[in-house]
Structure formats: structure tokens, C-alpha cells
Short mmCIF file of C-alpha atoms in Angstrom, two decimals:
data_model
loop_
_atom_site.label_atom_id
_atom_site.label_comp_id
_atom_site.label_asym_id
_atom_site.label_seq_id
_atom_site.Cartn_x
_atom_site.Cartn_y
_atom_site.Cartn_z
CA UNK L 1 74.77 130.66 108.08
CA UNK L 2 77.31 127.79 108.44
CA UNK L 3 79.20 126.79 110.98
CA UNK L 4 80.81 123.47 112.16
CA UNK L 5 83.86 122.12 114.43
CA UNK L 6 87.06 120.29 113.50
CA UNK L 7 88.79 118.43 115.38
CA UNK L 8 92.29 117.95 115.35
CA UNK L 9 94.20 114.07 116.11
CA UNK L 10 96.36 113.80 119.08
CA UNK L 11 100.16 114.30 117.55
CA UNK L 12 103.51 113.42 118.21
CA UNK L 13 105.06 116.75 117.03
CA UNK L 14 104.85 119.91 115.15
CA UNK L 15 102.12 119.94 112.73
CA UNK L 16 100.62 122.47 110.69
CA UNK L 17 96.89 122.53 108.70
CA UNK L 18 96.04 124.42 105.90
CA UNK L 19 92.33 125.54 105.39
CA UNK L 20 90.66 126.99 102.31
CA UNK L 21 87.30 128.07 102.50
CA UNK L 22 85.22 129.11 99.15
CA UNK L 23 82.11 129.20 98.12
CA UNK L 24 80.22 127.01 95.15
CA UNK L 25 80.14 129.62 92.59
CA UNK L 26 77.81 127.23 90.60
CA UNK L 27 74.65 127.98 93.78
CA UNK L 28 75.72 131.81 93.28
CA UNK L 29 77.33 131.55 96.74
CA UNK L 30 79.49 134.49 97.73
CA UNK L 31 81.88 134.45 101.56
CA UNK L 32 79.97 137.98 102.34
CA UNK L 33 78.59 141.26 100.54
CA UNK L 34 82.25 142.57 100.79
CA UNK L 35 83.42 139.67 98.58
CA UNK L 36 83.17 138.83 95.00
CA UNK L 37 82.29 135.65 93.78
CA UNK L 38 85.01 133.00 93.31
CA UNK L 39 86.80 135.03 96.47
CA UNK L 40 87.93 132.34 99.05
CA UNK L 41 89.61 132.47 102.44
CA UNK L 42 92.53 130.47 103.35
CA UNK L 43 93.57 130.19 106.61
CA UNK L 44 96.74 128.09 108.24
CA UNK L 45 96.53 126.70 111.91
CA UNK L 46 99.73 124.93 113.67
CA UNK L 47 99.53 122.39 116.16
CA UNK L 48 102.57 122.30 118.34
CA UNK L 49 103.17 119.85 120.85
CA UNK L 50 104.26 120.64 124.90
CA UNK L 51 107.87 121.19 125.02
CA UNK L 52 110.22 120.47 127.75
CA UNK L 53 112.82 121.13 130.14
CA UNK L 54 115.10 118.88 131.76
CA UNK L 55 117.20 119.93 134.60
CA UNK L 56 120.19 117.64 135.15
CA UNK L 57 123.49 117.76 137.23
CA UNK L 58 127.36 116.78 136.19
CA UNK L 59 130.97 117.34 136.35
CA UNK L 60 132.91 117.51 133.08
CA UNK L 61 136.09 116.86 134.93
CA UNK L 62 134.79 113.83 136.93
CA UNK L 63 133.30 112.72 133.42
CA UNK L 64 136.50 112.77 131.48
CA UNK L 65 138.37 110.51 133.81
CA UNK L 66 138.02 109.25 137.85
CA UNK L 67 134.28 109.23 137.76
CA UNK L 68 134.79 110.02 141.15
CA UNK L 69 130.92 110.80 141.26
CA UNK L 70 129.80 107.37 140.06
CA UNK L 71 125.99 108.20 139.37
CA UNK L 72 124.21 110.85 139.46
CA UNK L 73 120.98 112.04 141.23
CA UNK L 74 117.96 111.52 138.98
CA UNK L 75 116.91 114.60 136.19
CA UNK L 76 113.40 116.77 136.79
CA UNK L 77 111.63 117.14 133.43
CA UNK L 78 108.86 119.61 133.02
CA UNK L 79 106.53 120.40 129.93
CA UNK L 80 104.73 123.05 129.10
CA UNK L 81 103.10 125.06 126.35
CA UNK L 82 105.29 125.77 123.29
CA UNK L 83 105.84 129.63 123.85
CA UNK L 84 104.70 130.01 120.00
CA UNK L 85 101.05 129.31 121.54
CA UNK L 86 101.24 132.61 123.13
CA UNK L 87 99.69 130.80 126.35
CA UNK L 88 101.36 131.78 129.75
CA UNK L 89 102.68 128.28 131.05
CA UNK L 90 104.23 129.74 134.13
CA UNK L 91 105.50 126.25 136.39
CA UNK L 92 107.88 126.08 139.91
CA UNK L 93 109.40 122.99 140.68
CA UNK L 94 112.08 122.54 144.00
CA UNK L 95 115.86 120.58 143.24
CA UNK L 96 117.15 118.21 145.52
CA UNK L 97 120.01 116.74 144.41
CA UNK L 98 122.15 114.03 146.54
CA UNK L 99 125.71 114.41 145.97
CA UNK L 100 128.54 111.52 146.93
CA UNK L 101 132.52 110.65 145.95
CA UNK L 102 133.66 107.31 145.84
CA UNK L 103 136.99 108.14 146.66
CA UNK L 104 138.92 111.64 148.04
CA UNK L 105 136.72 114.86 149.25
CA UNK L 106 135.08 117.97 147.95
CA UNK L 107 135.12 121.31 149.09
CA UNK L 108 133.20 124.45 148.33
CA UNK L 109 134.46 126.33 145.92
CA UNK L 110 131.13 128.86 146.01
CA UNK L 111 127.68 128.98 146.50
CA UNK L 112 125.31 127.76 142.98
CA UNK L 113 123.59 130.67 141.20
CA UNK L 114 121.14 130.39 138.13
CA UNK L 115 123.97 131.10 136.06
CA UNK L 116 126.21 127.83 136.67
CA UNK L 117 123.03 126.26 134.44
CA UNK L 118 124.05 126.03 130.64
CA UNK L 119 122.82 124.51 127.75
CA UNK L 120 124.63 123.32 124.24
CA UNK L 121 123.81 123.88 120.82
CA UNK L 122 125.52 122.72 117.39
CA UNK L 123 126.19 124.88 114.43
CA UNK L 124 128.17 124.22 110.86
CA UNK L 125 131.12 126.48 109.64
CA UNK L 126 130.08 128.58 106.11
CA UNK L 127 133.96 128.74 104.95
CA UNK L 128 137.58 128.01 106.11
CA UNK L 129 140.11 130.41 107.02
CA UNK L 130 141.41 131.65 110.26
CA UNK L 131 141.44 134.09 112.86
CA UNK L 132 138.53 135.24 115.43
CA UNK L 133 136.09 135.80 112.80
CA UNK L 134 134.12 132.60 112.43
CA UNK L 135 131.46 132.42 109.82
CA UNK L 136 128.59 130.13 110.46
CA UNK L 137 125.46 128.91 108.26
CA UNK L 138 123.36 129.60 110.91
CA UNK L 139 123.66 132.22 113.77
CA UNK L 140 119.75 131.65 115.27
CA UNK L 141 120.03 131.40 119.23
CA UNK L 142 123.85 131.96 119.34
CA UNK L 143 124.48 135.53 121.82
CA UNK L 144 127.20 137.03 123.10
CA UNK L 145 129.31 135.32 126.05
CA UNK L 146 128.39 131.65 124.51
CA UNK L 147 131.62 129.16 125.02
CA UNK L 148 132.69 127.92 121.28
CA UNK L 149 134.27 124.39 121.44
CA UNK L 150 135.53 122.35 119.08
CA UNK L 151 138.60 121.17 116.73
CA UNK L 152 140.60 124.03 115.63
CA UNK L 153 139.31 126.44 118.29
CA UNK L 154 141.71 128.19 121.24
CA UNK L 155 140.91 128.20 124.33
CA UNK L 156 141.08 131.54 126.70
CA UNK L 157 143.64 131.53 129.68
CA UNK L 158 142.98 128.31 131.97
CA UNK L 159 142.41 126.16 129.35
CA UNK L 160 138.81 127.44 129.53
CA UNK L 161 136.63 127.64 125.88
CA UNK L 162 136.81 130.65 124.36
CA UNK L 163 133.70 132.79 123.70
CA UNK L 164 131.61 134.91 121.56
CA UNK L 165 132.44 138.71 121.70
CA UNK L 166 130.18 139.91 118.97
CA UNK L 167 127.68 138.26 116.47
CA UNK L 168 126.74 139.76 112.94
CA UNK L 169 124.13 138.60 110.45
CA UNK L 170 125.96 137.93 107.12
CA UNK L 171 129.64 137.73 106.06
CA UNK L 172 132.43 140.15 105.48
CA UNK L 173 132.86 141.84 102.51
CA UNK L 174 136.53 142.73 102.24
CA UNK L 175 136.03 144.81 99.19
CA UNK L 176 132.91 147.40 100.76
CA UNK L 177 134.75 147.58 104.76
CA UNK L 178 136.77 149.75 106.34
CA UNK L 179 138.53 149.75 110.24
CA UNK L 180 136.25 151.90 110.90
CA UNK L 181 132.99 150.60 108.98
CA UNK L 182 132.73 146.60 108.11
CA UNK L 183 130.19 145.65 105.73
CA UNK L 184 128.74 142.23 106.32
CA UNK L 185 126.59 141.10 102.74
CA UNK L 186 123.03 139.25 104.28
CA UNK L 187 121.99 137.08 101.05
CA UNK L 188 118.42 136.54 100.24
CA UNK L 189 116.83 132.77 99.97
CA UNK L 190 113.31 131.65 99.36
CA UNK L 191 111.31 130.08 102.71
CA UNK L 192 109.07 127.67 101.53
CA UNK L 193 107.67 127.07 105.22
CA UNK L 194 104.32 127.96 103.69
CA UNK L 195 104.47 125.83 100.05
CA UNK L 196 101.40 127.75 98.63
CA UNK L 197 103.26 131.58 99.41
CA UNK L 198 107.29 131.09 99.06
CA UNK L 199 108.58 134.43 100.73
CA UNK L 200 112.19 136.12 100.39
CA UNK L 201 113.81 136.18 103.57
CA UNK L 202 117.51 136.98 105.25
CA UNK L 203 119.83 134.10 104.93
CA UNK L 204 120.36 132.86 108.52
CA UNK L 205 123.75 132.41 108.07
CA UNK L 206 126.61 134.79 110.13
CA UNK L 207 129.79 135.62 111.62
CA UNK L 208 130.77 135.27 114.95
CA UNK L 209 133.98 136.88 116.80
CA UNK L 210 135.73 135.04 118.94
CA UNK L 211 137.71 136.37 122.15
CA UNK L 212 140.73 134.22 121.61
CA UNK L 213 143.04 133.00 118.92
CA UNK L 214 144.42 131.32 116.86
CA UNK L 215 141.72 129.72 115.15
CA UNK L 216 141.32 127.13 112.11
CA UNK L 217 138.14 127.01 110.33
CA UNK L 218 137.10 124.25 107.95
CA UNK L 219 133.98 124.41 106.35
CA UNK L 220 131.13 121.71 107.02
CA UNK L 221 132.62 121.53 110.39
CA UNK L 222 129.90 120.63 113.31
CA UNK L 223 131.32 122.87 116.43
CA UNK L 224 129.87 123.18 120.32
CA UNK L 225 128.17 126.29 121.72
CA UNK L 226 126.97 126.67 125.38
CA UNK L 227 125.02 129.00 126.83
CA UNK L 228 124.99 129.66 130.52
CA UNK L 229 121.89 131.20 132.58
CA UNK L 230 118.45 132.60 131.22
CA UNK L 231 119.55 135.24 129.78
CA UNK L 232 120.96 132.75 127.15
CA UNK L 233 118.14 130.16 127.06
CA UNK L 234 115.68 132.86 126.46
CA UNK L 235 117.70 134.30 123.13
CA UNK L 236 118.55 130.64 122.23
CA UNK L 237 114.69 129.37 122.10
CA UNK L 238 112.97 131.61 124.47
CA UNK L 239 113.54 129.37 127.64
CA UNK L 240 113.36 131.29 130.73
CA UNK L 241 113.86 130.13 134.12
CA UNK L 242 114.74 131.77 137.99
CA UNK L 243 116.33 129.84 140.62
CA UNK L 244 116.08 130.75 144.53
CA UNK L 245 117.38 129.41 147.58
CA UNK L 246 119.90 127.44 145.77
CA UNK L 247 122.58 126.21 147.84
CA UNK L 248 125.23 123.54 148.63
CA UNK L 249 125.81 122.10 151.84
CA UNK L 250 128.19 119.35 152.51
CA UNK L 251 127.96 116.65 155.52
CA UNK L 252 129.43 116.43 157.92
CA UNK L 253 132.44 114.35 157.96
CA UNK L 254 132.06 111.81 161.79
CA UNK L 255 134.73 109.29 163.18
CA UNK L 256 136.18 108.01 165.68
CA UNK L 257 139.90 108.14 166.99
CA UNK L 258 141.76 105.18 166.96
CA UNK L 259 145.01 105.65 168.86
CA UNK L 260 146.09 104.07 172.27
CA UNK L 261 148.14 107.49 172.97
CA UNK L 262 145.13 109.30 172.93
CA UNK L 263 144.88 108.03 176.65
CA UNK L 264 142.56 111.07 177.65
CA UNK L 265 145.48 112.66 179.67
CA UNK L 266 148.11 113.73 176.87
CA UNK L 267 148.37 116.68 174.71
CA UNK L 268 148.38 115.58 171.12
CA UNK L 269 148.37 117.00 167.73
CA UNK L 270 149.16 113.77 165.99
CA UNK L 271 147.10 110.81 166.02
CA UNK L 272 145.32 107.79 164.16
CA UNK L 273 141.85 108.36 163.23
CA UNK L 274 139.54 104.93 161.98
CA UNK L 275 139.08 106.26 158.85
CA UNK L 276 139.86 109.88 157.05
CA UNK L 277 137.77 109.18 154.17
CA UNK L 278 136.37 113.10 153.03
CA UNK L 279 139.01 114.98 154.87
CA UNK L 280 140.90 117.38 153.28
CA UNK L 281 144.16 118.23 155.07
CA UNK L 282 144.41 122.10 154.99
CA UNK L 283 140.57 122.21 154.64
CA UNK L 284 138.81 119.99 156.99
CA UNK L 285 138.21 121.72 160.54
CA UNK L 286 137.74 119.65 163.84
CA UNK L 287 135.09 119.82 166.68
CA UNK L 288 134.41 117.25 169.69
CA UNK L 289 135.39 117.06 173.10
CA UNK L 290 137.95 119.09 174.49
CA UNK L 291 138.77 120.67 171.07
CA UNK L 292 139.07 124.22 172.20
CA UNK L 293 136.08 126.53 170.84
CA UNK L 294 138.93 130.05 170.84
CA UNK L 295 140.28 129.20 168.10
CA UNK L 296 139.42 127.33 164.76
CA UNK L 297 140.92 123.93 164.65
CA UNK L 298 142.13 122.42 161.36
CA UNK L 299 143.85 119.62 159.92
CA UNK L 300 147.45 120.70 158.74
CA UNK L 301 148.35 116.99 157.45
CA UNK L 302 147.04 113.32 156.29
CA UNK L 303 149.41 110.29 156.06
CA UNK L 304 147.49 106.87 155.49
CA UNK L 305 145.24 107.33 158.61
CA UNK L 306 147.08 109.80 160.67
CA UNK L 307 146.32 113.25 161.05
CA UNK L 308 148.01 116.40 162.58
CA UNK L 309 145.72 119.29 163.70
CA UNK L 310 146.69 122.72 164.20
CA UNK L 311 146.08 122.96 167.91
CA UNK L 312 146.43 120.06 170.56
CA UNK L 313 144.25 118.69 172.90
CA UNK L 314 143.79 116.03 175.03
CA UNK L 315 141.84 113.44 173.10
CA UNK L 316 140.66 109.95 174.16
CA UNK L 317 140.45 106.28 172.65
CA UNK L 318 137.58 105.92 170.76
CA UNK L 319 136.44 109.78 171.16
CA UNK L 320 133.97 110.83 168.17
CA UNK L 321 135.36 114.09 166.59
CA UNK L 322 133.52 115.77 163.45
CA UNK L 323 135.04 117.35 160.24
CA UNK L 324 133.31 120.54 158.56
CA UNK L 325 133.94 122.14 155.31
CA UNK L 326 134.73 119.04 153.31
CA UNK L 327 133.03 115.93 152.64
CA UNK L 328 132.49 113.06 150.58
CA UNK L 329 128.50 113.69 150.51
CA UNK L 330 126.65 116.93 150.18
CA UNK L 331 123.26 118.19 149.21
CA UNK L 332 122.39 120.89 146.08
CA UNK L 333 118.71 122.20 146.14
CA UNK L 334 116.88 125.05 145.09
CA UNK L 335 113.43 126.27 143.77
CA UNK L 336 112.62 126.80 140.35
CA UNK L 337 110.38 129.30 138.73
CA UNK L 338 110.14 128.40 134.78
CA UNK L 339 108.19 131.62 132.92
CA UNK L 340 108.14 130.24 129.89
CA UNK L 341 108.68 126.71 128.09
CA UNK L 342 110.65 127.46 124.70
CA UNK L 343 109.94 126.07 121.14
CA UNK L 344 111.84 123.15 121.33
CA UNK L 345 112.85 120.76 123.74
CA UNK L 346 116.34 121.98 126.03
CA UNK L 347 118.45 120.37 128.26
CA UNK L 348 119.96 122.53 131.27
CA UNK L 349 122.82 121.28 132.85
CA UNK L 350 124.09 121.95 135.92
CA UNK L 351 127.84 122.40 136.04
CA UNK L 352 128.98 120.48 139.70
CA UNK L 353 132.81 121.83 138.82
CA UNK L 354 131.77 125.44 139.39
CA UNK L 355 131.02 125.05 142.56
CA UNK L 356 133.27 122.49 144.17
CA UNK L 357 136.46 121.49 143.70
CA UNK L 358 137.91 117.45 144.19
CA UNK L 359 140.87 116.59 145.68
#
């Protein structure tokens, strides 16, 4: 009997060992009864590092231009178990993300849901052509409903990327389809993963459709693809996440009036305010004293610092009044249930423009 313990060295990422085990046939040593002399047993272990997940927050529109957001709320990174270990690294974190403007006011477009999280990926175009049929060297982690963005792609109505409506391994063969039967050809290549046993395997390489057109392909070309939700992380790399009690809620807007007319005696539905900063005209409702509780009060206009509400009352010199449903500073939390940690690092973002809107 033999036995004995190795010990693997603390890594930076992926590796993999490779173990052979045979006897010295010199001592007439055999593995077992079962086995013949010169028989041996070879064995391959990987070691895979934690990978993780960083949850982060942006708006593409802010990004391309204003930068009416300035900077963002710090990202929550969690590791865990590469889900290729088979071990269960279930994890919950909670999101709280402060959210301010430097300049105008946002408004609710709707509540966050899981699915306003997405994630990007980059793959290579096989050939060029045109079309919605867009073959790819690699189709691994790509599903249905991805966005496609890059040169020479359309863009659905909106201005919106485009997505994927179908995904087949292999490319068209003109010559073997039909309408009513295409015939994609899946070419064979060796996968010398494992140097000491090259295997055949399917060529990863595929064609995508896309839901809009027209469409230039140029081979070699790097293009975008995003996945939204966990439904898409967990095909891309096997990601998968829940999110509950998400929500956004927006400050309060305070100030004061500033306005020797509002004298506490007159009627008024125009007058100066200190400062308007994060109210939306059309948007922004009003409550304070004697702002009538019957009937929803809202601001109709904004010029400089002068505002005109829907329905008058008497207001007074220096009277606080409060704005709802549009600020310059809001709140976005929610809990976080990750299931499994995929087998590579991921970045989900969190897509601010989905949810509120900047004017």
C-alpha cells in the first residue's frame, strides 16, 4: 500500500496538472490484480481560481456627452467558486446606489427589474457579405435577444441595436438548402486542450440572424454583443443572479419662495422661487402650505426662476414648498441573490437610461 498527499501552489489563474501513475516493472510491480504489468494510470486535475462578479451602474447617454452624472456610486464585486468546481457558491449581497445631476432633473421613467442588468461580449466576423445572416468564428455564449453593435450593423426602430433572432452552429451551404430546409456545414478541428489525447470536435464557429437590415460584414471584424438579465449571463458563462426589492426613489426637491407678491394674502399661480434646480415643468408636483390637497398641483412652466403652477394659492415670502416626482438626487437599491459564479470573470452593468429619463 502507498499513499501520499500533494499539494498544490497558490495560483493566479487557471491551471491544470497532469498525473501519471505506473508501476516499476523492473520490482515486478503491477497497479492491481486487474492490471497487467507496464499498465499505468493517468489522471488530469484543474485548478481554477474564484471568479467574479462586478455589479456597476451607468448611463450611455450621459456617457456620450453632458456627463450630467459626473461620478458614479462605487461597484460591489463578489467572488466565488468557478461553477466548473461543481461546488454550490450560493452569495446575497444588498445595492445601494446614490444617484445625483449636476445640472437639469430626472424623472422616472419605470421601476428597475433584474433585466435592465446586461453584460458585453466581443466576437470576430468568419466572412463578408451582407444581409441578416452574420457568420461568426465563434458563437459560444451568444443567445437569442443579444443587442449586436458595431460598424456596418442597423439599428432597429429608435435608433436602438438590433438583435439576435436565431443562432445556428456552422455556415450556410447554398448548394444543400432549401426555403424550406437550410443546411448549415459544422467543420471538424482538432482540440489540443489535453496535448497527450488531441480529440475531433465541432468548429465553434456560426451564424447569427439578425432582426434588422441592411447589414455589411467584413471579415476579421471585432463587433459588440450584450446580453441583458440572467437568463443571458447563465447561457453566456453560466452566471446567474436574482434581484428583489429593487427600486428607485428620487428626493425630494425643497425651496423656498422668493417673491414680495407672495404677500400671504394674494392668489397666485406665478411666482419666483430661490432656486428651481431638479424641477421639471410638466412633471414636478407641489405641496406646502395652503397648496390645496383636492387636487394634484403641478408645475405647468419654468422661466429662469419663475414658475407657474396649475392651481393658485395664496403663498407667502419665504414659504418652504416641496417638489415630488423629479429630482436632481435619487436612490437605486436592491438585494441580490447570486446562485452561481460563472467560469470567467463578468461585468454586469446596470443601465440608469432605462429607468429615468434627463431633461
Amino acid at each position: 500500500m502507498y499513499s501520499n498527499v500533494v499539494s498544490f501552489p497558490a495560483v493566479t489563474d487557471d491551471d491544470k496538472y497532469i498525473f501519471t501513475i505506473y508501476p516499476e516493472m523492473h520490482y515486478d510491480t503491477k497497479l492491481s490484480d486487474s492490471m497487467g504489468k507496464g499498465s499505468y494510470i493517468f489522471a488530469q486535475i484543474e485548478q481554477l481560481i474564484d471568479t467574479s462578479i462586478t455589479f456597476l451602474h451607468l448611463s450611455a447617454q450621459e456617457d456620450e456627452g453632458d456627463q450630467r452624472y459626473g461620478t458614479y456610486a462605487a461597484s460591489y464585486i463578489v467572488k466565488g467558486a468557478d461553477t466548473r468546481t461543481g461546488e454550490v457558491s450560493s452569495k446575497t449581497l444588498s445595492i445601494s446606489w446614490p444617484l445625483s445631476l449636476s445640472s437639469h432633473a430626472f424623472e422616472i421613467a419605470k421601476q428597475p427589474d433584474q433585466n435592465d442588468f446586461y453584460f458585453e461580449t466581443s466576437k470576430t466576423t468568419a466572412t463578408t457579405g451582407s444581409g441578416t445572416d452574420l457568420e461568426l468564428t465563434d458563437i459560444s455564449g451568444l443567445s437569442v435577444g443579444m443587442e449586436v453593435i458595431g460598424t456596418g450593423i442597423s439599428s432597429r426602430d429608435g435608433g436602438y441595436p438590433t438583435t439576435i433572432t436565431a443562432i445556428n452552429k456552422g455556415y450556410y451551404n447554398a448548394g444543400k438548402s432549401s426555403v424550406a430546409f437550410p443546411v448549415y456545414d459544422i467543420a471538424k478541428i482538432v482540440d489540443t486542450t489535453d496535448a497527450n489525447n488531441p480529440i475531433l470536435v465541432d468548429h465553434p464557429g456560426g451564424t447569427v440572424t439578425l432582426a434588422n437590415s441592411p447589414n455589411t460584414f467584413v471579415a476579421d471584424r471585432v463587433l459588440t454583443f450584450r446580453g441583458y438579465g440572467p437568463v443571458a449571463s447563465k447561457i453566456f458563462n453560466n452566471t446567474n443572479f436574482s434581484v428583489s426589492n429593487f427600486k428607485i426613489t428620487l428626493d425630494e426637491v425643497s425651496t423656498t419662495i422668493n417673491d414680495t407678491d407672495a404677500n400671504g394674502t394674494s392668489s397666485l399661480s406665478v411666482f419666483d422661487l430661490t432656486s428651481v434646480n431638479g424641477i421639471k415643468d410638466d412633471v414636478s408636483t407641489v405641496t406646502g402650505v395652503g397648496v390645496s390637497d383636492a387636487t394634484t398641483t403641478t408645475v405647468t412652466n419654468i422661466s429662469s426662476n419663475t414658475i407657474t403652477v396649475s392651481t393658485a394659492f395664496i403663498p407667502e415670502n419665504g414659504q418652504t414648498l416641496k417638489f415630488g416626482k423629479a429630482s436632481r438626487t435619487g436612490t437605486l437599491t436592491g438585494d441580490v441573490t447570486i446562485s452561481s459564479f460563472g467560469s470567467n470573470n463578468i461585468n454586469l452593468v446596470f443601465e440608469l437610461d432605462k429607468i429615468l429619463t434627463i431633461e
